[in-house]
Amino acid sequence: MSAIVEIRGVEKRFGAIRALGPVNLSLQPGERLGLIGPNGSGKTTLINCLSGLFAANAGTIVFEGRDITQEPAHVRARMGIARSFQIPRPFTGMSVIENLLVPMDYLPIEAGAREGRAMEILSSVGLAGRRDAPAEALSQLELRKLELARALVIEPKVLVADEAMAGLSEGEINDVLALLMRLNERGVAIIMIEHIMHAVMRFSQRVVCLETGRIIAEGLPQAVAQDKHVQKVYFGERAGR
Amino acid sequence: MVFLDLALNALASGIALGCIYALVALGLAITFGLLHIPNVAHPALVIAGAYAVVLANMRGIDPILAALVLTLPFYAVGLAFYEFYARAFERRGRGNTLQSLTLFFGVSLIVEIALVVAFGTDLRSVSVPYVGRSFELGLIVLPYRFLVPALLAPAVILGLWLYMTRTHSGLAMRAVAHDERALSISGHDPVAIKRHAFGLATALAVLAGAALVIVGPVDPFAGRVHLGRVFAVVVLAGLGSIPGTLAAAIIIGVAEAFVTAFLSPSWAPGVAFAILLGTLALRPNGIFGTAR
């Protein structure tokens, strides 16, 4: 099976600081990949390069066989790369449902069917009851659900969930995990960036650990968790999580 | 009786004045309120619009009709100008406020000078059949040259509000105001949306120009007296709020009319800022603004 995403030698520098790379990483269609690493290790930078918010300084990114390194973020989104943000970024001043209608402009959905489609997605994340609430009135959990819902509207082939579960209770974490699993069953490849170790270990088929912008371990969740280097840089400073 | 007479007429002319201020501020509510571009050239563009309307009126065309037709070329000018602005400033990461402010200040001067070169510094006006006649209702006497352009404002604002709330590009425009990155990962090109919004704002300038030139004659520098006030209206409304722009402009218009009638006309220009400062102390996001 050929990879849906190929990241080849990607680097990102901010001035003299190399925040990322070079990184080589591939994602299979329908795969569940966990991306771990301490704060500042380059996880979000890597995702920003993949989603097009940052232009990589070197390397290429291939999506479904097409080189997208030079494509702007909105083109990549239309091709099927969706993401949520670590800190939810709803469109404030709009209702929950309007937040979902924003990305629908270019989808081949008839105008009359859009609200219905948006409601389906809201129901699937458990926000149907909040359709007309202003985005700024949502709780932290609801904001994270809205963030995921908005990513789902574009009917992605790849979804990056950037710390979608941070700050949530155990029950809420299970809700989000179940939601991501359902999506994955429909064939969406998911990259999960997460500090909540048991969640990422349970969810992922493969785990990649970054440190100071480079991949230091890659493999089955258990194997990565037991890797000495990973334990030193990651679990060492996060014992008990 | 004299008091009631004065008060009623101040209220009526204040509302009419406020509607006209709202028209002038509307473009800025988009460029400054939604796109965060400090477009100090907007009043100068409004006056350029007024001159375009004067030219059409010399051929016997009604000013409002002329302005409606002229929105198309003004929209195109807005698109072209935003493209230049985006390439020269924003895409190179230099779209900081001070540089933009300097650019738009320069644009404002260029527009004024171009108008002087083309038309001289004389006052220009339009001829419409209703100038010189007044609408009378009881004690209220309101000249049609105020009433007609004032009625244009609610119509334009209603249209714009429907556009912003009911259409996809309107929705995207409101979204770009809040988060460009979130918009781009939703599959929209933020630059294209901002370009369209800037074009729309420039098209609104010609409608406002028609309103101003019906109210009274204009010279190339007539935009300057509006500059401070339109920013006050936009900030008072709550950045980017379209119905708020009308409400804020009417509040300022009525206050100015009352100050003119009961205190002294010299104080009137300061009224907008007095209201603005008072409001911002209580509501930092403006009357209709939402927290970001």
XYZ file of C-alpha atoms in Angstrom:
533
model
C 0.000 0.000 0.000
C 1.447 3.371 -0.914
C 1.615 6.076 1.703
C -0.991 8.853 1.746
C 1.483 11.308 3.272
C 5.246 11.279 2.679
C 7.375 13.745 4.578
C 10.906 13.677 3.177
C 13.765 15.556 4.793
C 11.557 18.374 6.017
C 13.260 21.114 8.010
C 11.939 24.278 9.612
C 14.180 27.013 10.985
C 13.244 30.142 12.854
C 16.213 32.429 12.365
C 19.231 30.520 13.665
C 17.121 27.980 15.550
C 16.313 24.725 13.832
C 12.944 23.819 15.278
C 12.459 20.781 13.127
C 14.289 18.276 11.092
C 15.358 16.854 8.970
C 12.364 14.578 9.440
C 11.273 11.615 7.326
C 7.856 10.236 8.062
C 5.171 8.457 6.125
C 1.540 7.799 6.911
C -0.499 4.971 5.406
C -4.120 5.470 4.361
C -6.366 4.782 7.329
C -3.467 4.572 9.768
C -3.591 5.750 13.394
C -0.271 7.397 14.201
C 0.669 8.775 17.594
C 3.120 11.669 17.697
C 4.739 12.200 21.075
C 7.629 14.171 22.465
C 8.324 16.734 25.157
C 7.133 20.323 24.848
C 9.137 22.176 22.222
C 10.200 18.982 20.467
C 8.711 20.115 17.142
C 5.416 18.193 17.006
C 3.257 21.191 16.253
C 5.910 22.638 13.935
C 5.820 19.395 11.946
C 2.030 19.600 11.739
C 2.171 23.240 10.714
C 4.512 22.244 7.889
C 2.142 19.436 6.876
C -0.981 21.587 6.936
C 0.777 24.436 5.145
C 0.715 27.101 7.861
C 4.517 27.073 7.828
C 6.584 26.797 4.675
C 9.286 24.191 5.207
C 12.836 25.472 4.662
C 13.899 22.185 3.117
C 12.470 18.839 2.078
C 9.314 17.794 0.329
C 5.830 16.818 1.421
C 3.868 14.472 -0.817
C 0.147 13.852 -0.423
C -1.472 11.072 -2.446
C 1.498 11.056 -4.794
C 1.388 14.815 -5.422
C 4.124 17.180 -4.232
C 2.310 19.740 -2.077
C 5.384 21.429 -0.581
C 4.564 24.710 -2.304
C 0.801 24.573 -1.897
C -0.828 27.043 0.514
C -2.808 25.804 3.489
C -6.247 26.239 1.958
C -5.349 24.107 -1.068
C -4.069 21.348 1.213
C -7.285 21.559 3.245
C -9.316 21.130 0.081
C -7.226 18.119 -0.884
C -8.180 16.479 2.404
C -5.704 17.423 5.115
C -7.569 18.617 8.205
C -6.352 19.566 11.621
C -7.493 20.850 14.931
C -5.517 23.408 16.887
C -3.929 22.802 20.254
C -5.625 25.928 21.563
C -9.130 25.892 20.054
C -9.556 28.685 17.532
C -13.273 29.019 16.906
C -14.593 31.857 14.789
C -15.964 34.041 17.551
C -18.922 36.285 16.851
C -20.555 33.340 15.099
C -22.819 30.555 16.233
C -21.615 26.971 16.484
C -23.372 25.964 13.278
C -22.020 28.973 11.387
C -18.543 27.848 12.408
C -19.182 24.627 10.503
C -20.764 26.321 7.507
C -17.593 28.364 6.874
C -15.621 25.428 5.439
C -18.542 24.162 3.339
C -18.319 26.766 0.631
C -16.402 24.696 -1.865
C -17.680 21.242 -0.964
C -19.943 19.588 -3.513
C -22.938 19.819 -1.202
C -26.096 21.524 -2.371
C -26.887 24.728 -0.520
C -30.067 23.270 0.989
C -28.276 20.214 2.359
C -25.458 22.069 4.107
C -27.199 22.729 7.379
C -28.250 19.096 7.517
C -24.685 17.972 6.934
C -23.411 20.387 9.584
C -25.992 19.059 12.040
C -24.901 15.475 11.357
C -21.361 16.394 12.275
C -22.497 18.332 15.342
C -24.498 15.296 16.463
C -21.542 12.993 15.919
C -19.414 15.079 18.303
C -22.285 15.628 20.725
C -22.800 19.338 20.088
C -26.203 19.202 18.399
C -27.858 20.898 21.358
C -25.528 23.877 21.049
C -26.085 24.662 17.373
C -27.136 28.274 17.909
C -24.891 29.070 20.858
C -22.261 31.729 20.190
C -18.829 30.118 19.896
C -17.467 32.211 22.757
C -20.030 30.708 25.150
C -18.707 27.135 24.833
C -16.925 25.243 27.582
C -13.411 23.918 27.109
C -14.707 20.437 26.185
C -17.264 21.895 23.787
C -14.597 24.059 22.165
C -12.440 21.012 21.560
C -15.386 19.177 20.080
C -16.143 22.163 17.854
C -12.504 22.234 16.783
C -12.771 18.571 15.734
C -16.175 19.093 14.145
C -14.837 21.927 12.008
C -11.952 19.726 10.885
C -14.433 16.988 9.952
C -16.571 19.213 7.763
C -14.000 19.198 4.987
C -14.346 15.385 4.807
C -10.651 14.840 5.358
C -8.527 11.894 4.340
C -5.987 12.823 6.994
C -6.892 14.387 10.319
C -4.360 15.789 12.738
C -5.679 16.075 16.281
C -3.301 18.422 18.075
C -3.771 17.811 21.804
C -7.489 17.416 21.357
C -7.787 15.934 24.847
C -5.622 18.225 26.960
C -7.417 19.375 30.069
C -10.337 16.973 29.689
C -11.629 14.555 32.304
C -11.225 10.813 31.958
C -14.796 10.359 30.697
C -14.378 13.183 28.190
C -11.110 11.665 26.956
C -12.967 8.418 26.288
C -15.615 10.355 24.348
C -13.041 11.989 22.111
C -11.145 8.704 21.642
C -14.353 6.943 20.621
C -15.106 9.732 18.180
C -11.663 9.489 16.598
C -11.981 5.695 16.407
C -15.310 5.965 14.581
C -13.738 8.327 12.084
C -10.805 6.037 11.601
C -13.169 3.135 10.906
C -14.520 5.202 8.022
C -11.019 5.275 6.555
C -9.641 8.585 7.812
C -5.943 8.415 8.677
C -5.338 10.127 12.010
C -2.232 11.682 13.489
C -2.691 12.194 17.204
C -0.438 14.587 19.057
C -0.957 13.997 22.723
C 0.671 14.219 26.107
C -1.901 11.939 27.712
C 0.129 8.781 27.383
C -2.468 6.114 28.041
C -4.744 7.680 25.429
C -2.117 7.853 22.711
C -0.881 4.346 23.509
C -4.391 2.914 23.377
C -5.266 4.726 20.177
C -2.169 4.426 18.017
C -1.075 1.599 15.769
C 2.340 3.198 15.484
C 4.041 5.831 17.611
C 6.717 8.321 16.644
C 8.675 10.217 19.279
C 10.263 13.561 18.481
C 12.944 15.319 20.440
C 14.546 18.654 19.538
C 13.054 18.413 16.078
C 14.195 14.893 15.229
C 12.617 11.474 15.361
C 14.306 9.489 18.133
C 12.042 6.444 18.128
C 9.399 4.912 15.931
C 7.466 1.681 16.158
C 4.704 -0.156 17.965
C 3.362 1.771 20.975
C 4.787 -0.662 23.530
C 8.190 -0.758 21.875
C 8.442 3.054 21.794
C 7.231 3.323 25.375
C 10.006 0.975 26.476
C 12.726 2.632 24.416
C 15.407 3.844 26.838
C 15.978 7.121 25.028
C 12.266 7.877 24.935
C 11.887 7.109 28.610
C 14.776 9.419 29.411
C 13.591 12.437 27.415
C 9.910 11.949 27.764
C 8.665 9.821 30.594
C 11.508 10.908 32.798
C 10.148 14.404 33.009
C 6.529 13.391 32.904
C 6.408 10.571 35.417
C 2.953 9.861 36.668
C 0.981 11.076 33.660
C -42.554 75.254 22.560
C -39.334 76.619 21.155
C -37.477 74.017 23.174
C -39.635 71.182 21.840
C -39.293 72.520 18.332
C -35.508 72.657 18.629
C -35.280 69.250 20.267
C -37.471 67.489 17.706
C -35.611 69.023 14.813
C -32.245 68.227 16.401
C -33.398 64.622 16.781
C -34.594 64.362 13.180
C -31.547 65.991 11.650
C -29.297 64.043 14.034
C -30.746 60.733 12.870
C -30.400 61.784 9.238
C -26.834 62.945 9.854
C -26.077 59.692 11.666
C -27.323 57.655 8.711
C -25.004 59.572 6.416
C -22.063 59.093 8.822
C -22.884 55.377 8.835
C -22.618 55.248 5.043
C -19.224 56.951 5.155
C -18.058 54.628 7.958
C -19.352 51.396 6.420
C -16.349 50.763 4.182
C -14.071 51.360 7.122
C -16.121 48.957 9.250
C -15.004 46.329 6.742
C -11.389 47.350 6.125
C -10.526 48.390 9.673
C -13.172 46.488 11.601
C -12.873 43.133 9.850
C -9.554 43.168 7.994
C -7.661 45.240 10.588
C -6.255 47.452 7.835
C -6.019 51.061 9.071
C -7.459 52.496 5.883
C -7.229 56.218 6.614
C -7.676 56.771 2.889
C -11.311 55.702 3.049
C -12.784 59.219 3.440
C -10.642 60.402 0.522
C -12.009 57.502 -1.542
C -15.504 58.565 -0.542
C -14.776 62.041 -1.920
C -13.317 60.497 -5.087
C -16.625 58.655 -5.327
C -18.478 61.937 -4.878
C -16.534 63.448 -7.798
C -17.295 60.427 -9.966
C -20.974 60.946 -9.142
C -20.658 64.674 -9.994
C -19.242 63.746 -13.416
C -22.149 61.399 -14.083
C -24.637 63.977 -12.819
C -23.264 66.522 -15.321
C -24.608 64.139 -17.969
C -27.972 64.245 -16.290
C -27.803 60.965 -14.394
C -29.340 60.763 -10.923
C -26.551 60.661 -8.293
C -27.789 57.561 -6.489
C -28.329 55.672 -9.724
C -24.872 56.767 -10.898
C -23.343 55.586 -7.622
C -24.974 52.167 -7.952
C -23.438 51.734 -11.399
C -20.090 53.118 -10.248
C -19.833 50.509 -7.475
C -18.557 48.082 -10.135
C -15.458 50.054 -11.229
C -14.807 51.042 -7.601
C -14.965 47.375 -6.582
C -12.387 46.597 -9.278
C -10.132 49.415 -8.062
C -10.418 48.030 -4.535
C -9.410 44.542 -5.706
C -6.404 45.899 -7.574
C -5.338 48.059 -4.669
C -5.612 45.214 -2.161
C -3.550 42.996 -4.457
C -0.829 45.639 -4.437
C -1.095 46.039 -0.666
C -0.967 42.284 -0.048
C 2.064 41.803 -2.290
C 3.933 44.840 -1.029
C 3.183 44.424 2.657
C 1.280 41.467 4.009
C 2.908 38.580 2.157
C 6.361 39.754 3.095
C 5.265 39.840 6.677
C 5.504 43.606 6.811
C 1.836 44.393 7.250
C 2.426 46.158 10.538
C 0.075 48.899 11.512
C 2.480 51.812 11.337
C 3.675 50.974 7.822
C 0.132 50.407 6.620
C -0.964 53.662 8.213
C 1.786 55.527 6.382
C 0.865 53.859 3.099
C -2.820 54.730 3.405
C -2.041 58.252 4.536
C -0.002 58.585 1.334
C -2.844 57.121 -0.731
C -5.202 59.635 0.844
C -2.930 62.532 -0.166
C -2.507 61.158 -3.688
C -6.271 60.888 -4.123
C -6.759 64.457 -2.887
C -4.037 65.854 -5.117
C -5.342 63.930 -8.107
C -8.769 65.452 -7.503
C -7.262 68.952 -7.249
C -5.326 68.459 -10.485
C -8.368 67.116 -12.299
C -11.097 69.369 -10.920
C -9.451 72.274 -9.127
C -10.256 73.251 -5.568
C -13.722 74.693 -6.247
C -16.747 73.226 -4.563
C -18.658 70.763 -6.735
C -22.249 69.763 -6.348
C -24.960 67.742 -8.033
C -28.318 68.955 -9.205
C -31.292 66.941 -8.103
C -34.923 68.020 -8.304
C -35.476 67.760 -4.543
C -32.750 70.177 -3.407
C -34.315 73.265 -1.818
C -37.474 71.453 -0.772
C -38.201 70.064 2.665
C -40.150 67.291 4.229
C -42.506 68.635 6.913
C -44.216 66.694 9.659
C -45.692 68.763 12.472
C -42.850 70.746 13.986
C -40.195 68.795 12.132
C -38.733 70.256 8.973
C -36.106 68.140 7.248
C -34.624 69.140 3.883
C -34.857 66.406 1.269
C -31.146 66.804 0.554
C -30.663 65.242 4.036
C -33.577 62.871 3.996
C -32.922 61.154 0.659
C -29.260 60.205 1.273
C -30.142 59.300 4.867
C -32.681 56.771 3.608
C -29.967 55.210 1.471
C -28.074 54.138 4.610
C -30.559 51.676 6.144
C -31.104 50.114 2.710
C -27.382 49.626 2.074
C -26.765 48.421 5.622
C -29.620 45.926 5.468
C -28.259 44.598 2.183
C -24.743 44.301 3.565
C -25.958 42.686 6.769
C -27.931 40.072 4.825
C -24.870 39.447 2.685
C -22.642 38.981 5.742
C -25.022 36.643 7.537
C -26.700 34.706 4.735
C -24.018 34.045 2.152
C -20.901 31.950 2.249
C -18.539 34.683 1.227
C -20.085 36.915 3.887
C -19.532 34.203 6.456
C -15.951 33.742 5.305
C -15.403 37.497 5.590
C -16.519 37.467 9.197
C -14.302 34.440 9.799
C -11.214 36.101 8.299
C -11.634 38.874 10.840
C -11.211 36.421 13.662
C -8.698 33.881 12.549
C -6.957 33.727 9.209
C -5.144 30.496 9.983
C -8.259 28.687 11.086
C -9.909 29.936 7.910
C -7.109 28.676 5.681
C -7.245 25.199 7.185
C -10.977 25.322 6.485
C -10.091 25.450 2.808
C -10.511 29.180 2.154
C -7.798 31.399 0.711
C -7.663 34.273 3.228
C -6.009 36.587 0.690
C -8.827 36.084 -1.827
C -11.440 36.766 0.825
C -9.697 39.897 2.058
C -9.303 41.108 -1.518
C -13.024 40.693 -2.097
C -13.810 42.442 1.198
C -11.545 45.348 0.313
C -13.234 45.619 -3.077
C -16.609 45.696 -1.372
C -15.459 48.421 1.025
C -14.204 50.510 -1.883
C -17.493 50.024 -3.720
C -19.303 51.300 -0.611
C -17.167 54.465 -0.781
C -18.902 55.597 -3.954
C -22.355 55.162 -2.384
C -21.214 57.244 0.582
C -19.765 59.803 -1.839
C -23.122 60.140 -3.561
C -24.791 60.695 -0.185
C -22.300 63.384 0.833
C -22.516 65.289 -2.424
C -26.324 65.320 -2.281
C -26.154 66.749 1.263
C -23.891 69.545 0.162
C -21.116 70.543 -2.221
C -17.697 68.914 -1.792
C -14.113 69.955 -2.433
C -11.155 67.571 -2.792
C -10.335 67.799 0.931
C -13.877 67.255 2.198
C -12.989 63.781 3.472
C -10.734 65.155 6.171
C -13.506 66.370 8.454
C -14.932 62.858 8.432
C -11.727 60.971 9.172
C -11.767 61.113 12.966
C -15.494 60.644 13.168
C -15.642 57.514 10.996
C -12.961 55.818 13.069
C -14.920 56.787 16.176
C -18.059 55.240 14.658
C -16.297 51.978 13.767
C -14.667 51.584 17.172
C -17.813 52.642 19.025
C -19.855 50.113 17.026
C -17.540 47.286 17.976
C -15.048 46.429 15.253
C -16.760 44.988 12.219
C -20.347 45.054 13.477
C -22.528 46.161 10.568
C -25.799 46.979 12.420
C -23.615 48.446 15.173
C -22.149 50.887 12.660
C -25.587 52.340 11.977
C -26.465 52.526 15.673
C -23.147 54.116 16.647
C -23.339 56.624 13.798
C -26.881 57.635 14.773
C -25.852 58.058 18.424
C -23.023 60.347 17.332
C -25.210 62.183 14.789
C -27.967 62.879 17.311
C -25.488 63.956 19.991
C -23.807 66.339 17.551
C -27.154 67.782 16.499
C -28.188 68.392 20.127
C -24.857 69.972 20.994
C -25.158 72.194 17.936
C -28.729 73.183 18.786
C -28.373 73.744 22.529
C -24.711 74.472 23.230
C -22.531 75.637 20.407
C -21.691 74.315 16.938
C -18.009 74.653 17.835
C -18.313 71.769 20.283
C -19.968 69.409 17.799
C -16.789 67.886 16.272
C -15.589 66.816 19.723
C -18.788 64.969 20.537
C -17.882 61.775 18.697
C -14.717 61.353 20.702
C -16.318 62.242 24.002
C -18.884 59.488 23.401
C -16.182 57.098 22.231
C -14.026 57.612 25.317
C -16.993 57.294 27.636
C -18.187 54.094 25.964
C -14.809 52.414 25.773
C -14.323 52.947 29.492
C -17.463 50.892 30.114
C -17.439 48.547 27.114
C -13.927 48.048 25.732
C -15.254 46.064 22.756
C -17.674 48.778 21.674
C -21.450 48.718 21.854
C -21.997 45.701 19.627
C -18.535 44.172 19.684
C -17.870 40.663 20.905
C -14.872 39.649 22.910
C -12.180 38.108 20.782
